[in-house]
mmCIF file of C-alpha atoms in Angstrom:
data_model
loop_
_atom_site.group_PDB
_atom_site.id
_atom_site.type_symbol
_atom_site.label_atom_id
_atom_site.label_comp_id
_atom_site.label_asym_id
_atom_site.label_seq_id
_atom_site.Cartn_x
_atom_site.Cartn_y
_atom_site.Cartn_z
ATOM 1 C CA ASP A 101 9.962 -6.579 -13.067
ATOM 2 C CA GLN A 102 10.221 -5.636 -9.378
ATOM 3 C CA GLN A 103 11.033 -2.028 -9.211
ATOM 4 C CA VAL A 104 10.966 -1.786 -5.298
ATOM 5 C CA LYS A 105 12.509 -4.842 -3.374
ATOM 6 C CA GLN A 106 12.605 -5.772 0.113
ATOM 7 C CA ASN A 107 15.016 -8.665 0.107
ATOM 8 C CA SER A 108 14.645 -9.802 3.697
ATOM 9 C CA PRO A 109 11.251 -11.620 4.180
ATOM 10 C CA SER A 110 11.663 -11.388 7.881
ATOM 11 C CA LEU A 111 13.617 -9.859 10.730
ATOM 12 C CA SER A 112 13.663 -10.732 14.253
ATOM 13 C CA VAL A 113 14.998 -7.988 17.020
ATOM 14 C CA GLN A 114 15.379 -7.984 20.748
ATOM 15 C CA GLU A 115 13.312 -5.581 22.660
ATOM 16 C CA GLY A 116 15.091 -2.167 23.064
ATOM 17 C CA ARG A 117 17.399 -2.626 20.370
ATOM 18 C CA ILE A 118 17.583 -1.097 16.930
ATOM 19 C CA SER A 119 15.490 -2.694 14.219
ATOM 20 C CA ILE A 120 16.870 -1.845 10.527
ATOM 21 C CA LEU A 121 14.708 -2.605 7.590
ATOM 22 C CA ASN A 122 16.094 -2.397 3.911
ATOM 23 C CA CYS A 123 14.534 -1.521 0.559
ATOM 24 C CA ASP A 124 16.312 -1.179 -2.782
ATOM 25 C CA TYR A 125 14.597 0.415 -5.917
ATOM 26 C CA THR A 126 15.591 0.516 -9.507
ATOM 27 C CA ASN A 127 13.622 3.170 -11.223
ATOM 28 C CA SER A 128 15.686 6.480 -10.916
ATOM 29 C CA MET A 129 12.514 8.400 -11.854
ATOM 30 C CA PHE A 130 11.329 7.831 -8.144
ATOM 31 C CA ASP A 131 11.516 10.887 -6.018
ATOM 32 C CA TYR A 132 9.147 10.166 -3.019
ATOM 33 C CA PHE A 133 9.588 7.143 -0.673
ATOM 34 C CA LEU A 134 7.235 5.952 2.098
ATOM 35 C CA TRP A 135 7.001 3.393 4.737
ATOM 36 C CA TYR A 136 3.977 1.829 5.812
ATOM 37 C CA LYS A 137 3.181 -0.881 8.696
ATOM 38 C CA LYS A 138 0.615 -3.477 8.596
ATOM 39 C CA TYR A 139 -0.839 -5.714 11.291
ATOM 40 C CA PRO A 140 -2.840 -8.748 10.320
ATOM 41 C CA ALA A 141 -6.319 -8.316 9.230
ATOM 42 C CA GLU A 142 -6.045 -4.602 8.990
ATOM 43 C CA GLY A 143 -4.928 -2.028 6.247
ATOM 44 C CA PRO A 144 -1.392 -0.618 6.011
ATOM 45 C CA THR A 145 -0.852 2.527 8.009
ATOM 46 C CA PHE A 146 1.534 5.417 6.954
ATOM 47 C CA LEU A 147 4.660 5.854 9.220
ATOM 48 C CA ILE A 148 7.104 7.924 7.514
ATOM 49 C CA SER A 149 8.178 9.258 4.077
ATOM 50 C CA ILE A 150 11.006 10.937 2.592
ATOM 51 C CA SER A 151 11.588 13.192 -0.506
ATOM 52 C CA SER A 152 14.756 12.675 -2.551
ATOM 53 C CA ILE A 153 16.005 16.114 -1.877
ATOM 54 C CA LYS A 154 16.585 14.752 1.411
ATOM 55 C CA ASP A 155 18.855 12.056 2.723
ATOM 56 C CA LYS A 156 17.319 11.789 6.156
ATOM 57 C CA ASN A 157 13.829 12.237 7.847
ATOM 58 C CA GLU A 158 13.152 11.469 11.487
ATOM 59 C CA ASP A 159 9.988 11.138 13.362
ATOM 60 C CA GLY A 160 10.378 9.981 17.078
ATOM 61 C CA ARG A 161 11.508 6.514 17.213
ATOM 62 C CA PHE A 162 11.546 6.389 13.685
ATOM 63 C CA THR A 163 14.167 7.497 10.968
ATOM 64 C CA VAL A 164 14.263 6.942 7.043
ATOM 65 C CA PHE A 165 17.572 7.322 5.431
ATOM 66 C CA LEU A 166 17.798 7.726 1.562
ATOM 67 C CA ASN A 167 21.024 6.794 -0.642
ATOM 68 C CA LYS A 168 20.371 7.877 -3.876
ATOM 69 C CA SER A 169 23.359 6.883 -5.549
ATOM 70 C CA ALA A 170 23.034 3.334 -4.152
ATOM 71 C CA LYS A 171 19.032 3.441 -4.902
ATOM 72 C CA HIS A 172 18.769 2.181 -1.285
ATOM 73 C CA LEU A 173 16.502 3.445 1.799
ATOM 74 C CA SER A 174 16.404 2.088 5.238
ATOM 75 C CA LEU A 175 14.086 2.551 8.068
ATOM 76 C CA HIS A 176 15.462 2.515 11.669
ATOM 77 C CA ILE A 177 13.428 1.954 14.780
ATOM 78 C CA VAL A 178 14.982 2.675 18.085
ATOM 79 C CA PRO A 179 14.332 1.442 20.416
ATOM 80 C CA SER A 180 12.264 -1.506 19.305
ATOM 81 C CA GLN A 181 8.968 -2.274 20.968
ATOM 82 C CA PRO A 182 6.658 -5.258 21.069
ATOM 83 C CA GLY A 183 3.867 -3.217 19.411
ATOM 84 C CA ASP A 184 6.228 -2.838 16.533
ATOM 85 C CA SER A 185 5.882 -6.478 15.329
ATOM 86 C CA ALA A 186 4.239 -6.063 12.082
ATOM 87 C CA VAL A 187 4.946 -6.273 8.228
ATOM 88 C CA TYR A 188 6.686 -3.164 7.132
ATOM 89 C CA PHE A 189 6.286 -2.169 3.443
ATOM 90 C CA CYS A 190 8.408 0.321 1.583
ATOM 91 C CA ALA A 191 6.892 2.396 -1.494
ATOM 92 C CA ALA A 192 7.824 4.730 -4.016
ATOM 93 C CA SER A 193 6.439 7.154 -6.346
ATOM 94 C CA GLY A 194 7.706 9.056 -9.362
ATOM 95 C CA LYS A 195 7.235 12.364 -11.131
ATOM 96 C CA GLY A 196 4.827 13.390 -13.771
ATOM 97 C CA GLN A 197 2.080 10.941 -14.622
ATOM 98 C CA GLY A 198 3.086 8.359 -12.154
ATOM 99 C CA ALA A 199 3.324 10.595 -9.045
ATOM 100 C CA GLN A 200 0.023 9.716 -8.174
ATOM 101 C CA LYS A 201 0.743 5.675 -7.811
ATOM 102 C CA LEU A 202 2.774 4.046 -5.114
ATOM 103 C CA VAL A 203 4.994 0.942 -6.049
ATOM 104 C CA PHE A 204 5.253 -1.296 -3.183
ATOM 105 C CA GLY A 205 8.117 -3.746 -2.049
ATOM 106 C CA GLN A 206 7.265 -7.272 -1.087
ATOM 107 C CA GLY A 207 7.270 -6.283 2.738
ATOM 108 C CA THR A 208 9.417 -7.291 5.790
ATOM 109 C CA ARG A 209 7.853 -9.244 8.860
ATOM 110 C CA LEU A 210 9.436 -7.666 11.914
ATOM 111 C CA THR A 211 9.230 -9.629 15.053
ATOM 112 C CA ILE A 212 10.307 -7.985 18.244
ATOM 113 C CA ASN A 213 11.243 -10.596 21.054
ATOM 114 C CA PRO A 214 11.110 -9.574 24.652
ATOM 115 C CA ASP B 80 -8.975 11.498 10.773
ATOM 116 C CA VAL B 81 -9.369 9.900 7.282
ATOM 117 C CA LYS B 82 -11.544 7.271 7.209
ATOM 118 C CA VAL B 83 -11.574 4.434 4.466
ATOM 119 C CA THR B 84 -14.418 1.845 4.768
ATOM 120 C CA GLN B 85 -14.768 -1.305 2.719
ATOM 121 C CA SER B 86 -18.225 -3.031 2.362
ATOM 122 C CA SER B 87 -17.147 -6.394 3.752
ATOM 123 C CA ARG B 88 -14.139 -7.627 5.825
ATOM 124 C CA TYR B 89 -14.468 -11.419 4.744
ATOM 125 C CA LEU B 90 -16.322 -12.541 1.521
ATOM 126 C CA VAL B 91 -16.844 -16.223 0.100
ATOM 127 C CA LYS B 92 -17.841 -16.490 -3.605
ATOM 128 C CA ARG B 93 -18.164 -19.328 -5.951
ATOM 129 C CA THR B 94 -16.200 -19.566 -9.190
ATOM 130 C CA GLY B 95 -17.899 -17.607 -12.002
ATOM 131 C CA GLU B 96 -20.148 -15.319 -9.715
ATOM 132 C CA LYS B 97 -19.917 -11.669 -10.193
ATOM 133 C CA VAL B 98 -18.527 -9.944 -7.187
ATOM 134 C CA PHE B 99 -18.595 -6.399 -6.252
ATOM 135 C CA LEU B 100 -16.186 -4.641 -3.429
ATOM 136 C CA GLU B 101 -17.028 -1.444 -2.490
ATOM 137 C CA CYS B 102 -14.907 1.460 -0.883
ATOM 138 C CA VAL B 103 -16.013 4.639 0.787
ATOM 139 C CA GLN B 104 -13.736 7.478 2.064
ATOM 140 C CA ASP B 105 -14.864 10.650 3.865
ATOM 141 C CA MET B 106 -12.164 13.145 3.295
ATOM 142 C CA ASP B 107 -12.913 14.377 -0.121
ATOM 143 C CA HIS B 108 -9.661 12.867 -1.529
ATOM 144 C CA GLU B 109 -9.238 13.068 -5.531
ATOM 145 C CA ASN B 110 -7.412 9.650 -5.930
ATOM 146 C CA MET B 111 -8.681 6.188 -5.175
ATOM 147 C CA PHE B 112 -6.927 2.955 -5.418
ATOM 148 C CA TRP B 113 -7.461 -0.812 -5.437
ATOM 149 C CA TYR B 114 -4.728 -3.095 -4.529
ATOM 150 C CA ARG B 115 -4.499 -6.782 -3.894
ATOM 151 C CA GLN B 116 -2.030 -8.177 -1.273
ATOM 152 C CA ASP B 117 -0.670 -11.694 -1.553
ATOM 153 C CA PRO B 118 2.190 -13.566 0.432
ATOM 154 C CA GLY B 119 5.608 -12.654 -1.046
ATOM 155 C CA LEU B 120 4.189 -10.420 -3.606
ATOM 156 C CA GLY B 121 3.451 -7.155 -1.615
ATOM 157 C CA LEU B 122 0.639 -4.757 -2.689
ATOM 158 C CA ARG B 123 -0.053 -4.835 -6.211
ATOM 159 C CA LEU B 124 -2.180 -2.164 -8.001
ATOM 160 C CA ILE B 125 -5.204 -3.334 -9.792
ATOM 161 C CA TYR B 126 -6.892 0.058 -10.890
ATOM 162 C CA PHE B 127 -6.879 3.632 -9.721
ATOM 163 C CA SER B 128 -8.995 6.764 -10.271
ATOM 164 C CA TYR B 129 -8.067 10.322 -10.054
ATOM 165 C CA ASP B 130 -11.394 11.761 -10.527
ATOM 166 C CA VAL B 131 -14.858 10.838 -10.830
ATOM 167 C CA LYS B 132 -15.622 8.828 -13.821
ATOM 168 C CA MET B 133 -11.890 8.545 -14.654
ATOM 169 C CA LYS B 134 -9.880 5.418 -14.167
ATOM 170 C CA GLU B 135 -6.439 4.058 -15.221
ATOM 171 C CA LYS B 136 -5.219 0.302 -15.144
ATOM 172 C CA GLY B 137 -2.612 -0.501 -12.565
ATOM 173 C CA ASP B 138 -0.191 -3.258 -13.034
ATOM 174 C CA ILE B 139 -2.850 -6.470 -12.666
ATOM 175 C CA PRO B 140 -6.121 -5.147 -14.146
ATOM 176 C CA GLU B 141 -6.938 -8.455 -16.269
ATOM 177 C CA GLY B 142 -10.104 -9.909 -14.688
ATOM 178 C CA TYR B 143 -11.195 -6.747 -12.771
ATOM 179 C CA SER B 144 -13.193 -3.674 -13.576
ATOM 180 C CA VAL B 145 -13.905 -0.496 -11.649
ATOM 181 C CA SER B 146 -16.446 2.203 -11.175
ATOM 182 C CA ARG B 147 -16.439 5.739 -9.686
ATOM 183 C CA GLU B 148 -19.842 7.613 -10.089
ATOM 184 C CA LYS B 149 -19.316 9.658 -7.148
ATOM 185 C CA LYS B 150 -16.159 11.060 -5.643
ATOM 186 C CA GLU B 151 -16.305 9.396 -2.417
ATOM 187 C CA ARG B 152 -17.011 5.817 -3.695
ATOM 188 C CA PHE B 153 -14.833 3.357 -5.833
ATOM 189 C CA SER B 154 -16.046 -0.084 -6.650
ATOM 190 C CA LEU B 155 -14.026 -3.176 -7.667
ATOM 191 C CA ILE B 156 -15.924 -5.699 -9.944
ATOM 192 C CA LEU B 157 -14.844 -9.195 -10.627
ATOM 193 C CA GLU B 158 -16.901 -10.065 -13.449
ATOM 194 C CA SER B 159 -16.547 -13.781 -13.327
ATOM 195 C CA ALA B 160 -14.619 -14.742 -10.071
ATOM 196 C CA SER B 161 -11.864 -17.330 -10.313
ATOM 197 C CA THR B 162 -9.864 -19.324 -7.686
ATOM 198 C CA ASN B 163 -6.507 -17.264 -8.461
ATOM 199 C CA GLN B 164 -8.678 -14.156 -7.364
ATOM 200 C CA THR B 165 -8.522 -15.351 -3.869
ATOM 201 C CA SER B 166 -6.750 -12.573 -1.948
ATOM 202 C CA MET B 167 -6.824 -9.622 0.504
ATOM 203 C CA TYR B 168 -8.178 -6.585 -1.418
ATOM 204 C CA LEU B 169 -7.267 -3.168 -0.225
ATOM 205 C CA CYS B 170 -8.679 0.162 -1.016
ATOM 206 C CA ALA B 171 -6.928 3.488 -0.543
ATOM 207 C CA SER B 172 -7.106 7.208 -1.192
ATOM 208 C CA SER B 173 -5.151 10.133 -1.356
ATOM 209 C CA LEU B 174 -4.967 13.829 -2.273
ATOM 210 C CA ARG B 175 -2.961 14.890 -5.294
ATOM 211 C CA GLN B 176 -0.151 16.204 -2.796
ATOM 212 C CA PRO B 177 1.126 14.992 -0.508
ATOM 213 C CA ARG B 178 1.278 11.546 -1.833
ATOM 214 C CA GLU B 179 0.578 9.366 1.366
ATOM 215 C CA GLN B 180 -2.304 7.016 0.783
ATOM 216 C CA PHE B 181 -4.852 5.963 3.483
ATOM 217 C CA PHE B 182 -5.945 2.331 3.567
ATOM 218 C CA GLY B 183 -9.273 0.745 4.312
ATOM 219 C CA PRO B 184 -9.360 -2.416 6.618
ATOM 220 C CA GLY B 185 -9.342 -4.856 3.530
ATOM 221 C CA THR B 186 -11.686 -7.476 2.287
ATOM 222 C CA ARG B 187 -10.478 -11.206 2.624
ATOM 223 C CA LEU B 188 -12.177 -12.679 -0.574
ATOM 224 C CA THR B 189 -12.126 -16.411 -1.005
ATOM 225 C CA VAL B 190 -13.301 -18.098 -4.256
ATOM 226 C CA LEU B 191 -14.231 -21.700 -4.088
#
């Protein structure tokens, strides 16, 4: 039972354009969402997060949007740069006892083409 | 800067061997986690610990055990390695709040 889904295994975007990565979740108890970036042979690094009380959070070139009614979040990268080529994971955590754990999606491999 | 280190970057073991993977964090985080990453499956939680000597099963604990004797150190043990445990193993740590987890560089384990 995949509670967090990233339905696009890969995405290719031209340098300078917008990259949009999508993530869907099924558990309505999730109240905090995160995006991680992972280069080969390295651990994931935290990018940006959003609480369920917000619908948007921005940090430089990265913006995360949350649509609670659709149980959908997206990560926008503008403008895309070659160094953004990596695997991106979305993750979610819930309230109460589950709050300390993260549930990850399968990942989307983003390739930025020059 | 949070530092999470893992004892080995690459490890090759034989079927049936006992394998120890060690993780150390230097930021006094309460929580520590072990994941495995496999293509198309994302990161799956094996075990986590929210305090010394405390542990909880994650989504795929079968074939694994853990030990947390000191706050900064969390060990993953494969009692009898099998080929289906060939994977990338990632350790992470976090405070209780906020919930961002910080990851180590990973250990690529191959079981022959």
